JSON list of C-alpha atoms in Angstrom, two decimals:
[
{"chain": "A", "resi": 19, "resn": "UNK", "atom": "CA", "xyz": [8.51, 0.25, 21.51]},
{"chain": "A", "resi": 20, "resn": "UNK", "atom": "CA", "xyz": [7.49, -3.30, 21.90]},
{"chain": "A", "resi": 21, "resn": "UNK", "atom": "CA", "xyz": [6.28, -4.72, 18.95]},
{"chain": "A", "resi": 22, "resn": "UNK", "atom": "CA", "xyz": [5.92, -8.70, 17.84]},
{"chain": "A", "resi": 23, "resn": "UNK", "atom": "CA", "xyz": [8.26, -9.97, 15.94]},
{"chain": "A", "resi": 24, "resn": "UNK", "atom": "CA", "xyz": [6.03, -12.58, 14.40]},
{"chain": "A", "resi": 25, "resn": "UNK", "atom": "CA", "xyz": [4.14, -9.68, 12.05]},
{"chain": "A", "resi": 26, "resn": "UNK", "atom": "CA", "xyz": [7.71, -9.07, 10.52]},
{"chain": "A", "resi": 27, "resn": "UNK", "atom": "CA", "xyz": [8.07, -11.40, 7.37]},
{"chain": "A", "resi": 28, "resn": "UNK", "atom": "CA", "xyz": [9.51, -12.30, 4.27]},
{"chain": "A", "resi": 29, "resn": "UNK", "atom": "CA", "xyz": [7.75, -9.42, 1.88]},
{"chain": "A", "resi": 30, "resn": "UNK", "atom": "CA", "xyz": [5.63, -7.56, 4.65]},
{"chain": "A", "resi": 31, "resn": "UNK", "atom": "CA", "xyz": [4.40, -6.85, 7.87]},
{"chain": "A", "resi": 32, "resn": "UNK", "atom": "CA", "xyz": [0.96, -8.23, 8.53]},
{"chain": "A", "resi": 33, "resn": "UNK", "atom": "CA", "xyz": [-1.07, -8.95, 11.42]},
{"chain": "A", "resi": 34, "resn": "UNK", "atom": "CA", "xyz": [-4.27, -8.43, 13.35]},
{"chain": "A", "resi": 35, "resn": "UNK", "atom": "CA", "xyz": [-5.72, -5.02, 13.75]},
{"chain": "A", "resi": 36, "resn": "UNK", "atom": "CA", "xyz": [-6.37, -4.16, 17.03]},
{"chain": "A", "resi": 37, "resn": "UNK", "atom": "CA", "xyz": [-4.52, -6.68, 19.07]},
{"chain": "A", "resi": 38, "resn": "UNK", "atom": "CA", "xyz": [-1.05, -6.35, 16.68]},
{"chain": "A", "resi": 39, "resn": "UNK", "atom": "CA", "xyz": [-1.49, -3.21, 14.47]},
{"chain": "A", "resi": 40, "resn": "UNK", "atom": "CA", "xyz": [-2.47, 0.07, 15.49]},
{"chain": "A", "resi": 41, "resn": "UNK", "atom": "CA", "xyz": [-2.35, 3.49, 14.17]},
{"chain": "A", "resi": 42, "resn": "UNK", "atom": "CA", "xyz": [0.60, 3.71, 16.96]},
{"chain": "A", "resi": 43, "resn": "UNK", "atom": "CA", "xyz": [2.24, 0.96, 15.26]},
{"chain": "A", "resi": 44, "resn": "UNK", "atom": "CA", "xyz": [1.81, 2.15, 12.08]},
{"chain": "A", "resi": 45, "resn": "UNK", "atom": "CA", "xyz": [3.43, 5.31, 13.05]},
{"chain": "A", "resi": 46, "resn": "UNK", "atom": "CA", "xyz": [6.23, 3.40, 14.09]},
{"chain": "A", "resi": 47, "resn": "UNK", "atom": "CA", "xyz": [6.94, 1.69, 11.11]},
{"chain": "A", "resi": 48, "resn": "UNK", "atom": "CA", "xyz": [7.16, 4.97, 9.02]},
{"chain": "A", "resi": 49, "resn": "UNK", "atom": "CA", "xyz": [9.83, 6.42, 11.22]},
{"chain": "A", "resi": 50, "resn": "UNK", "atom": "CA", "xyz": [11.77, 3.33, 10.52]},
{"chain": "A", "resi": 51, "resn": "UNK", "atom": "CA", "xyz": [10.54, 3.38, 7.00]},
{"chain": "A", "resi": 52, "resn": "UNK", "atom": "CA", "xyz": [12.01, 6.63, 6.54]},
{"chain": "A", "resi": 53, "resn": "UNK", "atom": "CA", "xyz": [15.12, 6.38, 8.21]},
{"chain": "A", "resi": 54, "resn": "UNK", "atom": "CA", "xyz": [15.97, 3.29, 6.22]},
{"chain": "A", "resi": 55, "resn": "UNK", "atom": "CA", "xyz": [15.08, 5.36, 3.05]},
{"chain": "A", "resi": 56, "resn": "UNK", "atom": "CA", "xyz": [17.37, 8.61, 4.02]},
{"chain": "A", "resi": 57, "resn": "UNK", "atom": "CA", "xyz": [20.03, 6.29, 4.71]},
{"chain": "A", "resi": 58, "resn": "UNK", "atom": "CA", "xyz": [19.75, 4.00, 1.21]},
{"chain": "A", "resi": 59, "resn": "UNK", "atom": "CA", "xyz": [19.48, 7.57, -0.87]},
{"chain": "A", "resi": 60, "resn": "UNK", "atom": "CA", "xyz": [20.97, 10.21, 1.51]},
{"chain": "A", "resi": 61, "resn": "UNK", "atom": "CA", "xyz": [18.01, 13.16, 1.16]},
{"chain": "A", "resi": 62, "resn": "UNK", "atom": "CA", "xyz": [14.68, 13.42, 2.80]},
{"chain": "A", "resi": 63, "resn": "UNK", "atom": "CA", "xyz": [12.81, 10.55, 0.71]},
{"chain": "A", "resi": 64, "resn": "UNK", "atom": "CA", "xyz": [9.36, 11.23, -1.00]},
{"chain": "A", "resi": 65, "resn": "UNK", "atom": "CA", "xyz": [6.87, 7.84, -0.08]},
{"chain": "A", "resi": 66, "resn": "UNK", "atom": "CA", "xyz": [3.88, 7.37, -1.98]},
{"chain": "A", "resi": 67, "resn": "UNK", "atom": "CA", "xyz": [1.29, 6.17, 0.32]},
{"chain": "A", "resi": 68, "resn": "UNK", "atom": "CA", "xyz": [-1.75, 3.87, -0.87]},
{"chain": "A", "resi": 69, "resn": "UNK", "atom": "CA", "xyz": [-4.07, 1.56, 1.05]},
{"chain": "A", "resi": 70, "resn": "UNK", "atom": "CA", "xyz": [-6.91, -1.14, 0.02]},
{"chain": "A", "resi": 71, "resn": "UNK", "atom": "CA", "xyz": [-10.73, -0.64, 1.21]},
{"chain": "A", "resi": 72, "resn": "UNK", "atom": "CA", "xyz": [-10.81, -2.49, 4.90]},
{"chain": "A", "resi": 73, "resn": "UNK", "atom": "CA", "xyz": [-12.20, -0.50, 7.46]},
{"chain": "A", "resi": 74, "resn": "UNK", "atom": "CA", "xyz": [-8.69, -0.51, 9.12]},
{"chain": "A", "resi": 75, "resn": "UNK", "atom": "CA", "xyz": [-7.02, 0.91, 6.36]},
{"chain": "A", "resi": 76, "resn": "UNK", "atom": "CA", "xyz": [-7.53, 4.67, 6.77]},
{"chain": "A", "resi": 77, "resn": "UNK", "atom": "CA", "xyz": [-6.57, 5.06, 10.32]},
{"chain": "A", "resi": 78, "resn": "UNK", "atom": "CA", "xyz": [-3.43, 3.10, 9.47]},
{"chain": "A", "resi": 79, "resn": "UNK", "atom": "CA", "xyz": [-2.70, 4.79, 6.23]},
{"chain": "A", "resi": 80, "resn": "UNK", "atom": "CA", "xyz": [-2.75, 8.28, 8.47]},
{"chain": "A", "resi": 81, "resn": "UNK", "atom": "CA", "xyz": [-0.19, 6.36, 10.60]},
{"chain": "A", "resi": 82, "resn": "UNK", "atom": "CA", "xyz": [2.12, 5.42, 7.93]},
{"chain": "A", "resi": 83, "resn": "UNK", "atom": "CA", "xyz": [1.85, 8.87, 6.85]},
{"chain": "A", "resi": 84, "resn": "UNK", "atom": "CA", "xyz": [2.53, 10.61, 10.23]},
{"chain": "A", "resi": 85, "resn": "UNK", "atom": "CA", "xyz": [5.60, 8.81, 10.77]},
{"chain": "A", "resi": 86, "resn": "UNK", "atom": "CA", "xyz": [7.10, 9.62, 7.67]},
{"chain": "A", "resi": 87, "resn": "UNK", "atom": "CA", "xyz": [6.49, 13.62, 8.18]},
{"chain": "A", "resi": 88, "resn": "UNK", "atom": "CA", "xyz": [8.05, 13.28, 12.17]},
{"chain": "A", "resi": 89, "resn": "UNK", "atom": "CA", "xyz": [10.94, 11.34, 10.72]},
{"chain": "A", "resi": 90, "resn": "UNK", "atom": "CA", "xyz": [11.33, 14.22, 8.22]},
{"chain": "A", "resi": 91, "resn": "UNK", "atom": "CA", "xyz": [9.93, 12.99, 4.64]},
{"chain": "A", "resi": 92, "resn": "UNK", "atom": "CA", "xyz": [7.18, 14.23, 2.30]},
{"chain": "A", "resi": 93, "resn": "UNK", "atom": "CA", "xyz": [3.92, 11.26, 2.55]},
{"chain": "A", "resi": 94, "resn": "UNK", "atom": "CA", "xyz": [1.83, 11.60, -0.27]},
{"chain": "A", "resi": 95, "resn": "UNK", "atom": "CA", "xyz": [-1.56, 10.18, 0.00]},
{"chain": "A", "resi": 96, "resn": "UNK", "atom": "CA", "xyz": [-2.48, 8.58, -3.30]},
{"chain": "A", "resi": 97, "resn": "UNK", "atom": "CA", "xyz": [-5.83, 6.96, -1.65]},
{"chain": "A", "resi": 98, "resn": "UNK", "atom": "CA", "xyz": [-7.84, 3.83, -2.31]},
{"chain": "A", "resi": 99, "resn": "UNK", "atom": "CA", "xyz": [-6.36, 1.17, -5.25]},
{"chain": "A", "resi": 100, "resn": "UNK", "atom": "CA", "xyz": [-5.40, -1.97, -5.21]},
{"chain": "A", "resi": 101, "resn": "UNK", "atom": "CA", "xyz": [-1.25, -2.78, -4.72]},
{"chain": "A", "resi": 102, "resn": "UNK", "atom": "CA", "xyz": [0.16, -2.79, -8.22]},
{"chain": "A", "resi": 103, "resn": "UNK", "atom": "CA", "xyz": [-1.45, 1.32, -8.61]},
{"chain": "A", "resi": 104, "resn": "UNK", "atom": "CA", "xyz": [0.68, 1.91, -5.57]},
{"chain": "A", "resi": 105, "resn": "UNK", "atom": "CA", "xyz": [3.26, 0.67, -7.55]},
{"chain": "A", "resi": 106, "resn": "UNK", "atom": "CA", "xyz": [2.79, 2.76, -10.45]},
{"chain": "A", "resi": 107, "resn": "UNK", "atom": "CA", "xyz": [1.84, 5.56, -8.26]},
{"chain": "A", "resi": 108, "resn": "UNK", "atom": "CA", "xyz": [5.48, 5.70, -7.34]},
{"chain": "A", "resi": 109, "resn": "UNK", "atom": "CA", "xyz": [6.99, 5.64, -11.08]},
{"chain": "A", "resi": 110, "resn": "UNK", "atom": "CA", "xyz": [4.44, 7.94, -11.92]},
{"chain": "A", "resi": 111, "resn": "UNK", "atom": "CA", "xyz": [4.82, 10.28, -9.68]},
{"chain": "A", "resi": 112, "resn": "UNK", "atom": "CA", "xyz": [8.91, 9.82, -9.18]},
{"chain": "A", "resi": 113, "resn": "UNK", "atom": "CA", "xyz": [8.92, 8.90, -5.49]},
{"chain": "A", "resi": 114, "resn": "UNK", "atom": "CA", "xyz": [11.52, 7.04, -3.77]},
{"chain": "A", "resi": 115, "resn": "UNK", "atom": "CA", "xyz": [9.65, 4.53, -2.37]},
{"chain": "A", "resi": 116, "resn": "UNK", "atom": "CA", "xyz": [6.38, 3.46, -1.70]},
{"chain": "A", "resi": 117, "resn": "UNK", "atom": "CA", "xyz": [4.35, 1.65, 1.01]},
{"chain": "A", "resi": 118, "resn": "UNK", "atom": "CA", "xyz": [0.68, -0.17, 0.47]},
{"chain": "A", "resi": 119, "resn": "UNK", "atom": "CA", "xyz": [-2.04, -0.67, 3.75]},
{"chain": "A", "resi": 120, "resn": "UNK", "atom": "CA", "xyz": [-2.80, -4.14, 2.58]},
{"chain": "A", "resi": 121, "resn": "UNK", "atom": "CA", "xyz": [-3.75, -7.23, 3.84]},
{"chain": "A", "resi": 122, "resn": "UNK", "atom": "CA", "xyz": [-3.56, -8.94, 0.35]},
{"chain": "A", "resi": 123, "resn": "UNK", "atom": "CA", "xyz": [-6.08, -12.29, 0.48]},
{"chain": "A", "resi": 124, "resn": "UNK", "atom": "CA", "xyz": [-6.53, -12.13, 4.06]},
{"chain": "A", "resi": 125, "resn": "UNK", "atom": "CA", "xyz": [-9.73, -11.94, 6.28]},
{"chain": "A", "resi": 126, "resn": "UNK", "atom": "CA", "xyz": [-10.94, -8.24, 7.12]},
{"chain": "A", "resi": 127, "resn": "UNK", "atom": "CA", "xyz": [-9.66, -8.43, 10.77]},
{"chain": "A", "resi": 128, "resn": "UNK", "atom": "CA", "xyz": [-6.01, -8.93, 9.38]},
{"chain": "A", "resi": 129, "resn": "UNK", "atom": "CA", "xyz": [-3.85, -5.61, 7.68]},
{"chain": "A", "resi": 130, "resn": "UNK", "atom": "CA", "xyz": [-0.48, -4.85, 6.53]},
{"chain": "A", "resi": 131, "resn": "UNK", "atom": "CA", "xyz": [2.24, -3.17, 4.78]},
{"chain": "A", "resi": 132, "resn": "UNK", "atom": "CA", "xyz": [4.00, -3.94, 1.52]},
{"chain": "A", "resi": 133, "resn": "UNK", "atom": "CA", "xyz": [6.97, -1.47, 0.55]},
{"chain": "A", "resi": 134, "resn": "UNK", "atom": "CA", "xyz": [9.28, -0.33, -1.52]},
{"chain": "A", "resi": 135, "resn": "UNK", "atom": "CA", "xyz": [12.15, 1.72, -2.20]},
{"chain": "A", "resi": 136, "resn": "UNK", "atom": "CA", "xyz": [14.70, 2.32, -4.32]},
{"chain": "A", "resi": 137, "resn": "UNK", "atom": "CA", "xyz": [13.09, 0.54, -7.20]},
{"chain": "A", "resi": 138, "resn": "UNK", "atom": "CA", "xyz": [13.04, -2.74, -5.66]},
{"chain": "A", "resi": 139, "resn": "UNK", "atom": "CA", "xyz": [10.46, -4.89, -2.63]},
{"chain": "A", "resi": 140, "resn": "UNK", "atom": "CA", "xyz": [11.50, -4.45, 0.53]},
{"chain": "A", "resi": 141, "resn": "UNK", "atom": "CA", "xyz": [12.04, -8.02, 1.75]},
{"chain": "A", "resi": 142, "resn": "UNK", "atom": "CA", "xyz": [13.89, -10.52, 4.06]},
{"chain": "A", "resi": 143, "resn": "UNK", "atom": "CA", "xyz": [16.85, -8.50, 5.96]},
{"chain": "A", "resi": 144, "resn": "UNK", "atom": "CA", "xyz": [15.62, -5.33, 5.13]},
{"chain": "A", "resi": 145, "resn": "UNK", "atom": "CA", "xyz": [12.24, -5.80, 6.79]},
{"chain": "A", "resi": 146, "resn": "UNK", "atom": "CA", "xyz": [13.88, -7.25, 9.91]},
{"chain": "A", "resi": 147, "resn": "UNK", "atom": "CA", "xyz": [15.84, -4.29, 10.06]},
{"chain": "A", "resi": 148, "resn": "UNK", "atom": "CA", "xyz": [12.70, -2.46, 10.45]},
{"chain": "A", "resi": 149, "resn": "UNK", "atom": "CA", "xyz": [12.05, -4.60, 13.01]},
{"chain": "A", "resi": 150, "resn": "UNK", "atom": "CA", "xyz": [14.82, -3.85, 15.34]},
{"chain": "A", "resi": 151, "resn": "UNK", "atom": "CA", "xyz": [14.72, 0.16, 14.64]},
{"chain": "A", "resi": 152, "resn": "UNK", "atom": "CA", "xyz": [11.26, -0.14, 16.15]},
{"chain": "A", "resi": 153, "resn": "UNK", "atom": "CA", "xyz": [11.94, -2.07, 19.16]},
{"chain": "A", "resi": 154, "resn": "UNK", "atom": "CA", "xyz": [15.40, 0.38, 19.66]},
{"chain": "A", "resi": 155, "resn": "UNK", "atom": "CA", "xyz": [13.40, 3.49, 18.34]},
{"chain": "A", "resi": 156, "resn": "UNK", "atom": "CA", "xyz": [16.23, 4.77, 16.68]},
{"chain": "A", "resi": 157, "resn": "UNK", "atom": "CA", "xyz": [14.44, 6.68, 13.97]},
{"chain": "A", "resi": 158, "resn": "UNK", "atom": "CA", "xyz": [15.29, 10.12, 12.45]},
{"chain": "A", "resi": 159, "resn": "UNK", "atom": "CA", "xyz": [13.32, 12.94, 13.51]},
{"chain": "A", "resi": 160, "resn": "UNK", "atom": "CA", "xyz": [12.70, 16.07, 11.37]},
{"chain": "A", "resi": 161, "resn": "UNK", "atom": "CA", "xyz": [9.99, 18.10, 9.91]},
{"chain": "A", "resi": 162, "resn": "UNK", "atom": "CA", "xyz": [8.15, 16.46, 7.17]},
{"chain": "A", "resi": 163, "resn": "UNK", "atom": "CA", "xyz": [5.44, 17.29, 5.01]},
{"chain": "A", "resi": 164, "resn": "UNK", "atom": "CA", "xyz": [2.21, 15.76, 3.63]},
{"chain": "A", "resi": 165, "resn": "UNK", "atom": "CA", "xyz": [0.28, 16.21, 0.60]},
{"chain": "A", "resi": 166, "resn": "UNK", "atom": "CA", "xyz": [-2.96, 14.20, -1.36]},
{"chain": "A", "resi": 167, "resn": "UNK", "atom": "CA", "xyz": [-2.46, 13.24, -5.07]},
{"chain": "A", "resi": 168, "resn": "UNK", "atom": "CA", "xyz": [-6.01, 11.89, -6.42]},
{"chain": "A", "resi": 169, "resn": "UNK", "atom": "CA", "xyz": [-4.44, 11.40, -9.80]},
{"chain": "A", "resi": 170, "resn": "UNK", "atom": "CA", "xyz": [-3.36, 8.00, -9.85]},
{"chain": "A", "resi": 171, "resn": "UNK", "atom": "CA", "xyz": [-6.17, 5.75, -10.57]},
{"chain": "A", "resi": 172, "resn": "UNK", "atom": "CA", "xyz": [-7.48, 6.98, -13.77]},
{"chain": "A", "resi": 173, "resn": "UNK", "atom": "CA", "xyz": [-3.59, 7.35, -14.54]},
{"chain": "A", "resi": 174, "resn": "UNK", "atom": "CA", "xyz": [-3.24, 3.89, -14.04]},
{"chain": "A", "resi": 175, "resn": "UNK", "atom": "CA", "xyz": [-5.96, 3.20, -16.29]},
{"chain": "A", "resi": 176, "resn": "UNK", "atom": "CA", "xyz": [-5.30, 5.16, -19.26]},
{"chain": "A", "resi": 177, "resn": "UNK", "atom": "CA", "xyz": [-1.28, 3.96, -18.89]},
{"chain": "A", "resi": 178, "resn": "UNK", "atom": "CA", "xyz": [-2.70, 0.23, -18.99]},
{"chain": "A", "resi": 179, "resn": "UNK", "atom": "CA", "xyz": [-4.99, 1.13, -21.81]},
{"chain": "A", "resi": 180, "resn": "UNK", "atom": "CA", "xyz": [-2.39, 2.96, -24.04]},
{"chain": "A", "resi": 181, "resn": "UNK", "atom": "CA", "xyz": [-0.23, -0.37, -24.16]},
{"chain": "A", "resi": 182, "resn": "UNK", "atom": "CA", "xyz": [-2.67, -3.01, -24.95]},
{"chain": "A", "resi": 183, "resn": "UNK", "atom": "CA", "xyz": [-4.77, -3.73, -27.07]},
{"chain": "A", "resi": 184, "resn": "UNK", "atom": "CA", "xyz": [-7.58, -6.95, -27.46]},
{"chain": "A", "resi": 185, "resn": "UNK", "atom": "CA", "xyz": [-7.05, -8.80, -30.89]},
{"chain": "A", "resi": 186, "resn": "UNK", "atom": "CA", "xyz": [-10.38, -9.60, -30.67]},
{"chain": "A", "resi": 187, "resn": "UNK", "atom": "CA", "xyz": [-13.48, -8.78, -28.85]},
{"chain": "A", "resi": 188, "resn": "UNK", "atom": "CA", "xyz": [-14.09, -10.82, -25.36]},
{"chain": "A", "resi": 189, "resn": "UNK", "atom": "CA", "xyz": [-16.96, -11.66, -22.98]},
{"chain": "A", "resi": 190, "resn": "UNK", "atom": "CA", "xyz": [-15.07, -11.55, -19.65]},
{"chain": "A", "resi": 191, "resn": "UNK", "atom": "CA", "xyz": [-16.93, -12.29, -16.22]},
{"chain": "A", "resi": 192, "resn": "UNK", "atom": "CA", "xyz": [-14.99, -9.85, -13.10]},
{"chain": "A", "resi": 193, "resn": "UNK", "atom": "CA", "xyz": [-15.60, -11.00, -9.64]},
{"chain": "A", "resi": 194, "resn": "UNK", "atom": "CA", "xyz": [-14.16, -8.58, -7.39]},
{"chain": "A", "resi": 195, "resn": "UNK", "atom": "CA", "xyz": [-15.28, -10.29, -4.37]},
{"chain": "A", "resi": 196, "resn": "UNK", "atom": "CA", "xyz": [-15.71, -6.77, -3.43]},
{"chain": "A", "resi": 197, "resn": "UNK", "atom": "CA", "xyz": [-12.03, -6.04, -3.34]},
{"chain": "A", "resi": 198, "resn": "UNK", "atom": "CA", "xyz": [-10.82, -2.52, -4.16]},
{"chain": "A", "resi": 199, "resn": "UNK", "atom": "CA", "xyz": [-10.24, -4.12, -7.57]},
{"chain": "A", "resi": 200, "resn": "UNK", "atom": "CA", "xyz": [-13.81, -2.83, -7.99]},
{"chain": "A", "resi": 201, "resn": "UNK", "atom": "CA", "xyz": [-12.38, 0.42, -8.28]},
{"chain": "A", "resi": 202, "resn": "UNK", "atom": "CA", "xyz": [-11.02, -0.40, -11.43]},
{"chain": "A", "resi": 203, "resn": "UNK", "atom": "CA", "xyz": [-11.23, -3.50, -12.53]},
{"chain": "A", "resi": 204, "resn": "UNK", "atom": "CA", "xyz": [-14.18, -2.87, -14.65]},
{"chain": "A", "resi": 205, "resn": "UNK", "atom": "CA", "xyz": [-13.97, 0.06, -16.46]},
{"chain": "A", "resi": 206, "resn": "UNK", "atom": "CA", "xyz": [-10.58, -0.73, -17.28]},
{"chain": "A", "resi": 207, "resn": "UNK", "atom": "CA", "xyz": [-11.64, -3.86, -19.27]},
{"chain": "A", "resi": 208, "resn": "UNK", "atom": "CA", "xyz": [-14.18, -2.09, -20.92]},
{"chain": "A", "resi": 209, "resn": "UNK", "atom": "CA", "xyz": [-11.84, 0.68, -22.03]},
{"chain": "A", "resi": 210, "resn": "UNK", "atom": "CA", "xyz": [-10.03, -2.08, -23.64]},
{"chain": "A", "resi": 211, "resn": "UNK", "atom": "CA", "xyz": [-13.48, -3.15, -26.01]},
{"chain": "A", "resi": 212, "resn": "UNK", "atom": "CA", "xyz": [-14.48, -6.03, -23.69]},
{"chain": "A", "resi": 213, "resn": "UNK", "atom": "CA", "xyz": [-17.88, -6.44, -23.11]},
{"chain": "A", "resi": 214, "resn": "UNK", "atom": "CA", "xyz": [-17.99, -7.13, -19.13]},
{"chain": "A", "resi": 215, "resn": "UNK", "atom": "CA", "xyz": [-19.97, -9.20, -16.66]},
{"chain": "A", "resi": 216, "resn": "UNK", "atom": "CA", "xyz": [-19.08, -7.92, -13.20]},
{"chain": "A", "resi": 217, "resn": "UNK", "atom": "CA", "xyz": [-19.75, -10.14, -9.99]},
{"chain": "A", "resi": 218, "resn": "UNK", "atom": "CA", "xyz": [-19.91, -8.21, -6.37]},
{"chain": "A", "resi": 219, "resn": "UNK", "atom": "CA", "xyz": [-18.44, -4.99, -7.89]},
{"chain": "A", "resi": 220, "resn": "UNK", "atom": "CA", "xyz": [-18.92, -2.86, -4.91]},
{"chain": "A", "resi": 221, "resn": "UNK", "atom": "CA", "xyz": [-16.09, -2.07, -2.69]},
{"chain": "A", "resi": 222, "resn": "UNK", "atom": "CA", "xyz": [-16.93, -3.50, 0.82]},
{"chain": "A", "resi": 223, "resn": "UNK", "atom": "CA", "xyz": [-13.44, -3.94, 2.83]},
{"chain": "A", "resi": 224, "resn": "UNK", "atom": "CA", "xyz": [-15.60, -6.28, 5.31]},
{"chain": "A", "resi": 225, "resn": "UNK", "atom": "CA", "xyz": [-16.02, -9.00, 2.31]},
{"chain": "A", "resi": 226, "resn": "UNK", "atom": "CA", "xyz": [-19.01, -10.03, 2.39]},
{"chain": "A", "resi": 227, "resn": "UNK", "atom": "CA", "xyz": [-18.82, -11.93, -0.89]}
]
C-alpha cells in the first residue's frame, strides 16, 4: 500500500483527510498497529479506541477499529473525549494499548493518530516501523473482535474528582473553542466547587470559534 511518508512523525501520524487519510488508510495502520502490539506482548492485544469531535473522526475511528479485528485483536470503542480519557480509558479498562483519532490543535481538514502500547507513547522508530509494515503490508491476519464501552467519560470524571480537591472556591472562565473538551471540561470543574464561566461550550469538530 502506498502511503506518504511525510504523515509519519515523531509522536503521530497526521495529515489531511481526504487527500492523505482515509478510512482505507486508517485500516492500514491498525493492521500494523496490531501486529506491532502481538509482537511487543506475544497474545492477541486489546486497543482501546477513542477519537475527538471532527467530522472525519468517525469514519476513521471505524478504520482503526477494522484493522485491528482483521489483524486479529479485540477494538474497543470508547467514543468521543478528548486524548488524555483515551489514556485513562486504557488503565481503566486494562488494555494493552491504545490509539486516539486526533488532530490535536490543528485545522478541521487535518486528522491523526496518537498511540500507545505497552504503557508507554509510541514515538520515533516505532512509528516508522509502522510506516514500512504499511508500505510492505506485512500485517497479521486473524479474527478479531469489536465491542463499545460508553463508560469512560464520567469515569474519567469522578477518578479526577476523587483526587483533588480546591482549597478554596474559584471563578474560572472555560473556553473550549468548541473542542471535545466541551464534553467535559465543564462539569468536571464544577464537580470540583468551582463556580464556571464557559465560552463556546458546544462540541463543533468544524471550529467555528
Amino acid at each position: 500500500m502506498q502511503v506518504p511518508h511525510s504523515i509519519f512523525r515523531e509522536y503521530d501520524v497526521r495529515g489531511i483527510v481526504g487527500s492523505q487519510l482515509t478510512p482505507a488508510f486508517a485500516k492500514a495502520l491498525g493492521r500494523a498497529y496490531t501486529t506491532a502490539a502481538r509482537a511487543a506482548i506475544g497474545r492477541d492485544p486489546v486497543i482501546a479506541v477513542g477519537r475527538d469531535n471532527r467530522p472525519s473522526g468517525r469514519e476513521l475511528s471505524a478504520g482503526i477499529r477494522r484493522g485491528i479485528v482483521l489483524s486479529g485483536g479485540t477494538a474497543i470503542d470508547v467514543g468521543e473525549m478528548p486524548t488524555p480519557a483515551l489514556y485513562f480509558a486504557v488503565e481503566a479498562l486494562g488494555t494493552d494499548g491504545g490509539i486516539q483519532v486526533t488532530g490535536s490543535h490543528n485545522p478541521p481538514e487535518f486528522n491523526g493518530f496518537k498511540m500507545v502500547l505497552a504503557g508507554g507513547a509510541l514515538h520515533g522508530e516505532a512509528i516508522q516501523a509502522l510506516y514500512e509494515t504499511i508500505m510492505l503490508e506485512r500485517w497479521d491476519s486473524g479474527s478479531g473482535q469489536e465491542r463499545v464501552d460508553g463508560s469512560i467519560l464520567p469515569r474519567y470524571k469522578d477518578a479526577i474528582v476523587a483526587r483533588h480537591r480546591l482549597a478554596r472556591p474559584v471563578k474560572v472562565v472555560v473556553d473550549c473553542g468548541n473542542g471535545v473538551s466541551a464534553l467535559i471540561a465543564i462539569e468536571t470543574l464544577q464537580a470540583l466547587g468551582a463556580e464556571v464561566v464557559p465560552l463556546f461550550a458546544e462540541s463543533d469538530g468544524t471550529f467555528p470559534n
